[in-house]
Amino acid sequence: MNKKPIKRIFGIDLGTTYSSISYVDEFGKAVIIPNSENERVTPSVVFFDEENIVVGEVAKESSKLYPNEVVSFIKRSMGEPNFLFEFGGQHYRPEEISAYVLKKLAQDARQYLGEEVIDVVITCPAYFGINEREATRKAGEIAGFNVRQIINEPTAAAIAYGSLDTSRKKTVLVYDLGGGTFDVTMIHISKEAVEVVCTGGDHNLGGKDWDDRIVSYLVEKFQEETSTKEDILDDPDTWQDLQLSAEKAKKSLSQRTKTPVAITHGGQRIKLMLEREKFEELTEDLIYRTIDFTREMLTEAKGKGYQKFDEFILVGGATRMPQVATRIAKEFKVTPKIFDPDEAVAKGAAIYGWKLALNDDLIRRISEKTQKTIERPENLSEMIVTKEISDDDFRQAARELADESGYTLPSVENAMLTVKNVTSKSFGVVAHNPNNEEIVFNLVLRNTGVPVNIKKIFYTAGENQKTVLIRIMESETSKVEIPLDNAIEIKKAVLHLPPDLPEDSPIQIVYELNEEGRLHITAEETTNAQKINVVVDTASVISGDEFEEAKIRTQKHMVM
Ligand code: AMP
C-alpha cells in the first residue's frame, strides 16, 4: 500500500545567534534540514542590502563591511516596545526582522524537501514573558506560518532527550547556554508527559558575553602594544571585526589550549596568543552567574518537593566550552552530559509538532468513527480514561493511522504527549498595603503550573469611587508583595463602577494563564456584577496595520 504522509508540522529553533529547522522523517526520526549553504544552523543575522534581504552566513560576514545595515541578536529585543531598526526610510520592528530569519529557514527547507513550510512549532526561552512570547508568535505569522504552538526551549530539548529512552520516568536538569540567553530548567519526563517543575535563567547572559570579554581584552592589548588610549571600538568596522575574531577564538579554545588572534585597526596590526587559561580567568564570573541561577532554581524545586534529579544535561552551543562541564561537575558533584547542543531544541520542537499532527489525525479518525466531538486535542487522553471513547475505537484508529502513514503503532499510540509548563514570571496588580503604600500584589507566582486560574478580592479605596485602574504587572520574583520598581507594567485596564458604592466595596480580580503562558484577566465589581475582560495583548507587540504591512513586506521581499 502506498504510504499517505500525515500533515507536516515543522520545529523551529529561533535562536539569538543561530536558528535551525527540523522535521520528523518517515522513520519517525527528527532530522535537521540543512540550509542552502549546506549548513545545519543558520546565523540569525539579517543584512538589509539595497534590494534584497540577506540572512545567514553571508549577512554575518557582511557585518564587517556594512555594520549599519546588519542586525544581529534581534531576539534580545523581542517584545521591546522601543526597538526600531531603520533602513531606507523604513522602520522595522523585532518581529519583522525575526520573520526574515524564519523566512530564510522556510525557503531553504522548501528547496530541500520540495514542500512548503506552513505549520510550525517555534521555541522560545523558558523565561520569556508575555510580550516576548507574543512577539515570537507574531514573527511566525508575519513569515506566513500557521504557528501551532510556542514551546519552551528546555522543554523541547527534554522532548528530544526523552524520545531516546521512554522506558522509565526521570527528572532531568536542562542547562541551556545559548548565544544570548541562559536558562536552567528542571523537567520530569515520562512516556505520557513532559512536565516542567521549575525554571530560571537570565535573558542577557550567553555565549556573546564570553565573546565580549575577549573583545575587551583584545582592545586592552591593542592599546598596550600601540601605546594609545583610543577606544578602537568606536570604529564600527573594528568593532565588527573584533566580534567575529573573538567568537572564532572562543570556539577554537573549546578544542585547543591556545589560539592566535590578530587585531587590525587604523593601519596597525598586532598579533597575540590567547590561552585557554586566560580566557577562563576573564570569564570566570560569567560561569558563576549560571551556577548561582542553577542553585536558586534548585532551591525552588526543593520547595516543590523535588529534592534531586537523575541527570544534568547541557544544551546550547556555548556549553561546548570545557569550563562549563568542569565547573558544573565541581559545584554539583555530577557528570553533566552534553546532549546534541546545537540541534536538540529544533529536533524536540519537530517531535512535538509531529505528535501534534498524529494526534490531530487520530482525533479526526475517532470523531468520524464515533460521531463525537473532541473539542481540544488534549481532551483525547481524558476521554479515553473516562471511557467516553472506547479503547477499541482508539486502537482501531491508531492501527489505521499506523498502517497508512508507515509509522509504528507504539509511536502513534504515544502521540498524546502532554506538556505541562510553569510560568516563568509572576503576575500581579498594583494595590495599596495596610500602610497605604503602593505595592505590587502578585496573584500568580512564578513557577506555578499552568493553566492556572486565581481569584482575589480587592476593595475600593473611597466612597462613590467611579473607576478602578487595574495595572497588570509582570516580575521575576517569588514574593507575593513587592515594590513597584521590581515589576514592569504590561497593560492597564479600567473598570467602571456603578454610582454610590460605599468605601471598601469588593472587586474580584481573576488571573487566568493558559498552557502557553497567555494571560486573560477579568475584574468584577461583585455587588452589581460590572465586569471587564482583558486579554493581555500588549502595545509592545506589533499589531493592527503595522502587523499587516510587515506581513506584506515580508512576503514581497526576496530573502537570500
Ligand atoms: P545556540 O544559541 O545554542 O546556537 O548557541 C550559540 C552560541 O554557542 C554562540 O555564542 C556560539 O559562539 C557558541 N558556540 C558554538 N560552538 C561553540 C564552541 N565549539 N565552543 C564555544 N562556543 C560555541
XYZ file of C-alpha atoms and ligand atoms in Angstrom:
583
model
C 0.000 0.000 0.000
C 1.164 3.495 -0.758
C 2.027 5.416 2.342
C -0.013 8.508 2.946
C 2.020 11.142 4.750
C 0.429 12.996 7.625
C 0.475 16.757 7.715
C 3.959 18.002 8.467
C 4.442 20.333 11.424
C 8.000 21.666 11.433
C 10.036 22.540 14.521
C 11.962 25.794 14.536
C 14.620 26.898 16.980
C 14.664 30.679 16.572
C 17.937 31.343 18.348
C 19.726 34.502 19.394
C 22.769 33.696 17.323
C 21.758 30.671 15.244
C 18.455 29.226 14.089
C 17.503 25.867 12.657
C 14.565 23.904 11.343
C 13.744 20.247 11.725
C 11.088 17.719 10.786
C 10.321 14.105 11.607
C 11.139 11.800 8.717
C 9.254 8.720 7.516
C 11.044 6.577 10.113
C 9.816 8.752 12.969
C 13.227 10.336 13.486
C 13.821 14.068 13.899
C 16.260 15.410 11.339
C 17.686 18.860 10.763
C 17.141 20.382 7.322
C 20.364 21.904 6.008
C 20.173 25.423 4.585
C 21.063 26.391 1.019
C 24.703 26.772 2.100
C 24.512 23.165 3.298
C 24.873 24.187 6.941
C 22.674 22.748 9.687
C 22.342 26.026 11.548
C 21.796 29.483 10.073
C 23.144 32.618 11.764
C 20.169 34.713 12.949
C 21.636 37.742 11.219
C 19.789 39.974 8.751
C 21.546 42.196 6.198
C 19.460 44.879 4.530
C 21.105 45.020 1.118
C 19.848 47.548 -1.472
C 17.024 45.452 -2.920
C 17.246 42.191 -1.071
C 17.296 40.952 2.422
C 20.137 38.604 3.128
C 20.002 36.200 6.062
C 22.600 33.842 7.466
C 26.317 33.401 6.990
C 26.590 35.990 4.204
C 24.791 38.523 6.380
C 27.089 37.709 9.266
C 30.155 38.172 7.074
C 28.693 41.406 5.642
C 28.558 42.883 9.113
C 32.267 43.642 8.729
C 31.738 45.831 5.685
C 28.255 47.191 6.361
C 27.900 47.342 10.131
C 24.945 49.745 9.982
C 22.903 47.622 7.617
C 23.181 44.393 9.567
C 21.018 43.357 12.506
C 22.217 40.643 14.905
C 20.925 39.405 18.288
C 17.413 40.630 17.476
C 15.992 38.029 19.871
C 17.289 40.106 22.763
C 14.919 42.879 21.650
C 11.813 40.732 21.187
C 8.825 42.313 22.896
C 10.667 45.596 23.423
C 8.350 48.483 22.640
C 11.016 50.965 21.625
C 13.211 48.912 19.370
C 13.086 50.064 15.748
C 15.675 49.424 13.075
C 15.705 51.996 10.321
C 16.758 51.278 6.790
C 15.925 53.177 3.605
C 13.317 55.304 5.365
C 11.506 52.206 6.629
C 11.235 51.156 10.267
C 11.438 47.515 11.202
C 10.278 46.004 14.474
C 11.970 42.931 16.028
C 9.044 40.706 14.954
C 9.571 41.553 11.294
C 13.343 41.174 11.442
C 12.884 37.759 13.072
C 10.334 36.934 10.369
C 13.084 37.305 7.747
C 15.191 34.749 9.605
C 12.176 32.417 9.688
C 11.507 33.015 6.005
C 15.052 32.054 5.099
C 14.706 28.784 7.055
C 11.368 28.043 5.372
C 12.633 28.877 1.877
C 15.673 26.655 2.229
C 13.572 23.852 3.689
C 11.170 24.073 0.756
C 14.056 23.876 -1.654
C 15.441 20.833 0.147
C 12.201 18.928 0.680
C 10.103 20.263 -2.190
C 7.409 21.036 0.323
C 6.027 24.312 1.654
C 6.581 25.082 5.345
C 3.244 26.177 6.800
C 2.543 24.610 10.165
C 5.239 25.178 12.729
C 6.127 24.898 16.385
C 8.569 27.639 17.381
C 10.636 27.629 20.545
C 11.481 30.442 22.927
C 13.437 30.640 26.173
C 11.556 29.450 29.238
C 11.727 32.817 30.947
C 10.240 34.749 28.032
C 7.383 36.844 29.398
C 4.041 37.526 27.776
C 5.300 40.189 25.380
C 8.263 38.201 24.154
C 6.156 35.073 23.575
C 3.521 37.001 21.720
C 6.216 38.723 19.641
C 7.666 35.304 18.736
C 4.242 34.106 17.606
C 3.752 37.284 15.578
C 7.153 36.837 13.923
C 5.965 33.421 12.740
C 2.696 34.832 11.445
C 4.470 37.630 9.597
C 6.622 34.966 7.946
C 3.361 33.402 6.731
C 3.245 30.412 9.082
C 0.406 28.823 10.917
C 2.034 28.859 14.367
C 0.669 25.794 16.091
C 2.424 26.428 19.342
C 5.231 28.285 21.034
C 7.057 25.915 23.365
C 9.963 26.468 25.711
C 13.454 25.640 24.520
C 14.378 23.466 27.527
C 11.076 21.601 27.154
C 11.908 20.951 23.504
C 15.387 19.756 24.468
C 13.838 17.452 27.083
C 11.409 16.057 24.489
C 14.314 15.287 22.160
C 16.219 13.742 25.049
C 13.217 11.862 26.401
C 12.368 10.462 22.981
C 15.582 8.440 23.085
C 14.502 6.394 26.066
C 10.883 6.330 27.098
C 11.227 3.245 29.254
C 11.494 4.987 32.615
C 10.484 8.177 34.315
C 13.254 10.591 35.102
C 13.911 14.083 36.338
C 16.445 15.986 34.297
C 18.028 19.343 34.707
C 18.442 21.158 31.408
C 21.229 23.752 31.483
C 20.886 25.711 28.270
C 23.571 28.243 27.456
C 22.942 29.675 24.019
C 24.332 32.651 22.168
C 22.477 35.294 24.096
C 20.415 33.543 26.693
C 20.775 31.206 29.600
C 18.117 29.118 31.175
C 18.079 26.260 33.585
C 15.019 24.093 33.983
C 14.064 21.028 35.947
C 11.879 18.698 33.930
C 10.155 15.468 34.761
C 9.909 13.131 31.767
C 7.664 10.124 31.412
C 6.113 8.329 28.454
C 2.954 10.404 28.614
C 4.123 13.800 29.791
C 6.934 16.281 29.849
C 6.412 18.291 32.960
C 8.350 21.413 33.861
C 8.968 21.584 37.598
C 10.846 24.823 37.871
C 12.696 27.234 35.677
C 15.090 30.126 35.994
C 17.666 31.970 33.982
C 18.930 35.237 32.599
C 17.944 36.506 29.196
C 21.027 38.642 28.974
C 23.640 36.011 29.514
C 25.001 33.875 26.734
C 27.959 32.982 24.562
C 28.064 36.567 23.333
C 29.120 37.743 26.792
C 32.099 35.422 26.596
C 32.920 36.971 23.191
C 32.614 40.463 24.663
C 35.149 39.625 27.364
C 37.623 38.569 24.682
C 36.890 41.778 22.747
C 37.630 43.944 25.809
C 40.826 42.043 26.420
C 41.915 42.483 22.796
C 41.229 46.219 22.948
C 43.338 46.480 26.091
C 46.181 44.542 24.460
C 46.000 46.706 21.353
C 46.212 49.844 23.467
C 49.163 48.458 25.401
C 51.101 47.371 22.331
C 50.478 50.503 20.301
C 50.655 52.855 23.302
C 47.333 54.532 22.516
C 44.342 55.309 24.684
C 41.955 55.407 21.727
C 38.790 53.368 22.113
C 39.105 51.388 18.919
C 35.561 50.051 19.323
C 34.234 53.453 18.286
C 35.171 52.400 14.771
C 32.266 50.164 13.658
C 34.481 48.194 11.262
C 36.949 47.360 14.001
C 34.103 46.540 16.375
C 32.584 44.037 13.956
C 35.955 42.585 13.110
C 36.798 42.042 16.763
C 33.401 40.479 17.495
C 33.929 37.927 14.750
C 37.532 37.152 15.740
C 36.518 36.843 19.385
C 33.818 34.290 18.615
C 36.248 32.331 16.424
C 38.896 32.392 19.144
C 36.364 31.253 21.749
C 35.262 28.296 19.626
C 38.807 27.357 18.897
C 39.614 27.369 22.621
C 36.971 24.675 23.086
C 39.337 22.378 21.153
C 42.780 23.776 21.874
C 44.548 25.280 24.836
C 45.664 28.382 22.926
C 44.784 30.214 19.739
C 46.341 33.069 17.732
C 44.361 36.298 17.278
C 45.163 39.324 15.106
C 43.800 42.848 15.614
C 43.866 45.392 12.810
C 42.889 48.988 13.321
C 43.857 52.267 11.665
C 46.577 50.636 9.606
C 48.171 48.954 12.616
C 48.147 45.236 13.233
C 49.080 43.263 16.302
C 49.068 39.543 16.908
C 48.785 37.683 20.136
C 48.291 34.209 21.501
C 45.184 33.791 23.634
C 45.492 30.964 26.141
C 42.509 28.995 27.375
C 43.587 29.641 30.941
C 43.498 33.409 30.361
C 40.103 33.136 28.662
C 38.726 31.187 31.606
C 40.081 33.756 34.014
C 38.466 36.606 32.014
C 35.083 34.905 32.067
C 35.019 33.066 35.393
C 32.341 35.303 36.915
C 30.017 34.556 33.984
C 30.120 30.825 34.718
C 29.478 31.582 38.378
C 26.384 33.539 37.401
C 24.978 30.464 35.714
C 25.826 28.407 38.818
C 24.005 30.903 41.048
C 20.904 30.754 38.847
C 21.060 26.957 38.923
C 21.278 26.879 42.728
C 18.404 29.328 43.010
C 16.268 27.151 40.768
C 17.221 24.004 42.724
C 16.137 25.679 45.957
C 12.765 26.490 44.425
C 12.444 22.935 43.127
C 13.126 21.609 46.640
C 10.269 23.749 47.871
C 8.063 21.914 45.389
C 9.183 18.525 46.661
C 11.871 17.774 44.099
C 14.964 17.061 46.193
C 17.110 15.569 43.479
C 17.467 14.974 39.778
C 18.660 11.971 37.765
C 20.582 13.672 35.014
C 22.195 17.017 34.248
C 22.099 17.731 30.551
C 23.813 20.517 28.661
C 22.334 22.101 25.554
C 23.137 25.294 23.670
C 26.289 25.897 21.636
C 28.122 27.661 24.424
C 28.110 24.543 26.641
C 30.887 23.295 24.360
C 33.296 25.477 26.317
C 35.083 22.915 28.510
C 34.874 25.149 31.577
C 31.082 24.720 31.654
C 31.125 20.980 32.306
C 34.158 21.241 34.589
C 32.579 23.918 36.766
C 29.242 22.098 36.975
C 30.941 18.833 37.929
C 32.802 20.634 40.730
C 29.818 22.558 42.047
C 27.157 19.869 41.867
C 29.206 16.643 42.075
C 27.636 15.275 38.890
C 28.834 14.338 35.445
C 26.885 16.538 33.051
C 26.061 15.149 29.624
C 26.455 17.292 26.534
C 23.386 16.465 24.503
C 23.206 17.488 20.855
C 23.888 21.131 21.820
C 23.050 22.816 18.525
C 20.170 20.651 17.391
C 18.241 19.304 20.381
C 15.863 22.265 20.570
C 14.780 22.260 16.916
C 14.505 18.460 16.931
C 12.431 18.467 20.112
C 10.101 21.068 18.584
C 9.780 18.874 15.480
C 8.993 15.783 17.571
C 6.369 17.773 19.437
C 4.937 19.058 16.128
C 4.871 15.518 14.783
C 2.980 14.318 17.832
C 0.501 17.156 17.378
C -0.014 16.101 13.768
C -0.500 12.441 14.730
C -2.873 13.489 17.461
C -4.857 15.681 15.009
C -5.131 12.768 12.638
C -6.221 10.362 15.387
C -8.863 12.821 16.536
C -10.208 13.188 13.018
C -10.472 9.417 12.612
C -12.037 8.842 16.029
C -14.525 11.690 15.527
C -15.563 10.262 12.158
C -15.946 6.802 13.622
C -17.788 7.724 16.817
C -19.512 10.949 15.723
C -18.199 12.505 18.944
C -16.702 15.955 19.057
C -13.309 16.227 20.638
C -13.047 19.902 21.306
C -9.411 20.287 22.189
C -6.547 17.983 21.208
C -5.559 17.487 24.848
C -9.058 16.167 25.627
C -8.435 12.935 23.754
C -6.498 11.146 26.510
C -9.024 12.298 29.124
C -11.904 10.914 27.052
C -10.126 7.568 26.791
C -9.594 7.446 30.553
C -13.255 8.267 31.225
C -14.277 5.667 28.613
C -16.152 8.282 26.615
C -14.058 6.901 23.831
C -13.626 3.161 23.968
C -10.205 1.533 23.888
C -11.302 -0.361 20.783
C -12.169 2.788 18.843
C -8.873 4.333 19.852
C -6.840 1.243 18.959
C -8.543 0.828 15.633
C -7.921 4.459 14.687
C -4.311 4.148 15.817
C -3.823 0.965 13.782
C -5.280 2.546 10.645
C -3.102 5.590 11.044
C -0.027 3.451 11.647
C -0.776 1.373 8.534
C -1.423 4.360 6.315
C 1.410 6.560 7.496
C 4.014 3.844 7.934
C 4.821 4.932 11.489
C 4.994 2.240 14.160
C 1.894 1.527 16.232
C 3.572 2.439 19.566
C 4.661 5.813 18.184
C 1.104 6.547 17.071
C -0.343 5.370 20.379
C 2.110 7.542 22.261
C 1.254 10.651 20.298
C -0.761 12.051 23.171
C 2.215 13.659 24.841
C 1.172 16.239 27.381
C 3.440 19.153 28.011
C 2.946 20.722 31.389
C 4.541 24.043 31.917
C 5.146 26.528 34.651
C 5.016 30.278 34.342
C 8.443 31.845 34.405
C 7.144 35.195 35.663
C 4.901 36.383 38.455
C 1.798 38.401 37.600
C 0.026 40.833 39.834
C -1.735 44.146 40.221
C -0.829 47.454 41.798
C -2.635 47.774 45.134
C -2.258 49.597 48.447
C -0.914 47.800 51.504
C -2.266 48.487 55.045
C 0.233 51.372 55.344
C -1.343 52.852 52.239
C 1.831 52.377 50.184
C 1.547 51.371 46.548
C 2.875 47.880 46.040
C 2.556 45.073 43.534
C 0.441 42.254 44.830
C 1.226 39.063 42.914
C -1.695 36.763 42.192
C 0.257 34.221 40.166
C 3.725 33.411 41.428
C 6.431 32.304 39.068
C 6.991 28.578 38.713
C 3.286 27.903 39.241
C 1.996 25.172 36.933
C -0.156 26.376 34.023
C -3.028 26.505 33.168
C -3.965 28.306 36.341
C -6.855 30.420 37.492
C -6.502 32.612 40.564
C -9.119 34.883 42.115
C -8.594 37.590 44.674
C -10.843 40.191 46.190
C -9.605 43.771 46.497
C -11.571 46.683 47.942
C -12.306 50.171 46.692
C -10.372 52.964 48.388
C -13.130 55.552 48.783
C -16.839 56.213 48.789
C -18.563 56.679 45.423
C -15.420 55.668 43.530
C -16.039 55.975 39.781
C -13.376 53.711 38.362
C -10.734 51.226 39.339
C -7.493 51.370 37.445
C -6.048 47.891 37.076
C -2.349 47.912 36.361
C -1.208 44.461 35.316
C 2.354 43.834 36.410
C 4.954 41.209 35.488
C 8.003 40.409 37.612
C 10.667 37.813 38.252
C 10.269 37.349 41.970
C 8.690 34.625 44.059
C 7.302 37.021 46.671
C 3.646 37.959 46.976
C 4.175 41.640 47.775
C 6.922 43.563 46.067
C 7.826 47.216 45.494
C 6.602 48.805 42.273
C 10.133 49.218 40.952
C 10.672 45.472 40.869
C 7.976 44.843 38.254
C 7.069 46.087 34.794
C 3.620 47.176 33.743
C 2.360 45.118 30.830
C -1.120 46.556 30.494
C -3.620 48.888 32.078
C -7.370 48.390 32.218
C -10.151 50.468 33.693
C -13.201 49.056 35.484
C -16.127 51.499 35.544
C -18.134 51.320 38.731
C -21.822 51.973 39.291
C -22.621 55.163 41.259
C -22.869 55.436 45.043
C -20.768 52.467 46.009
C -19.605 52.602 49.615
C -15.922 52.528 50.542
C -14.380 49.045 50.705
C -16.679 47.605 48.055
C -15.305 44.267 46.885
C -13.693 43.967 43.463
C -12.840 40.492 42.304
C -9.841 40.098 40.031
C -9.211 36.830 38.222
C -5.937 35.995 36.520
C -6.049 33.102 34.131
C -2.893 31.860 32.447
C -3.256 29.291 29.690
C -0.845 26.486 28.760
C 1.168 28.757 26.538
C 1.552 31.453 29.161
C -1.085 33.803 27.740
C -2.865 35.877 30.294
C -6.569 36.588 30.462
C -7.904 38.850 33.158
C -11.341 39.668 34.438
C -12.242 42.257 37.016
C -15.662 42.366 38.548
C -17.470 44.608 40.946
C -19.195 41.770 42.739
C -22.256 43.501 44.193
C -23.533 44.782 40.812
C -21.568 42.471 38.564
C -19.920 45.058 36.347
C -17.359 43.028 34.501
C -14.400 43.735 32.265
C -12.382 41.224 30.375
C -8.828 41.934 29.491
C -6.845 39.773 27.172
C -3.314 40.879 27.565
C -2.038 41.580 24.096
C 0.237 44.433 24.799
C 1.149 47.552 22.894
C 4.771 46.498 22.782
C 3.958 43.745 20.319
C 3.311 44.504 16.671
C -0.397 44.601 15.803
C -3.045 46.159 13.549
C -1.913 47.905 10.364
C 1.701 47.682 11.333
C 1.384 43.887 11.518
C -0.406 43.647 8.153
C 2.150 45.896 6.443
C 5.049 43.908 7.854
C 3.405 40.731 6.583
C 3.015 42.135 3.070
C 6.601 43.410 3.032
C 7.926 40.053 4.215
C 6.017 38.175 1.512
C 7.255 40.594 -1.125
C 10.902 40.687 -0.167
C 13.176 38.111 -1.613
C 15.261 36.655 1.172
C 18.660 35.390 0.106
P 22.946 28.460 20.293
O 22.161 29.707 20.532
O 22.559 27.332 21.153
O 23.090 28.104 18.857
O 24.434 28.795 20.807
C 25.227 29.651 20.099
C 26.402 30.046 20.965
O 27.251 28.937 21.136
C 27.223 31.149 20.315
O 27.631 32.087 21.301
C 28.394 30.387 19.787
O 29.551 31.199 19.694
C 28.575 29.317 20.844
N 29.322 28.176 20.349
C 29.053 27.397 19.280
N 30.011 26.456 19.121
C 30.899 26.657 20.135
C 32.135 26.020 20.520
N 32.644 24.996 19.813
N 32.774 26.494 21.612
C 32.278 27.544 22.307
N 31.152 28.182 21.999
C 30.467 27.752 20.920
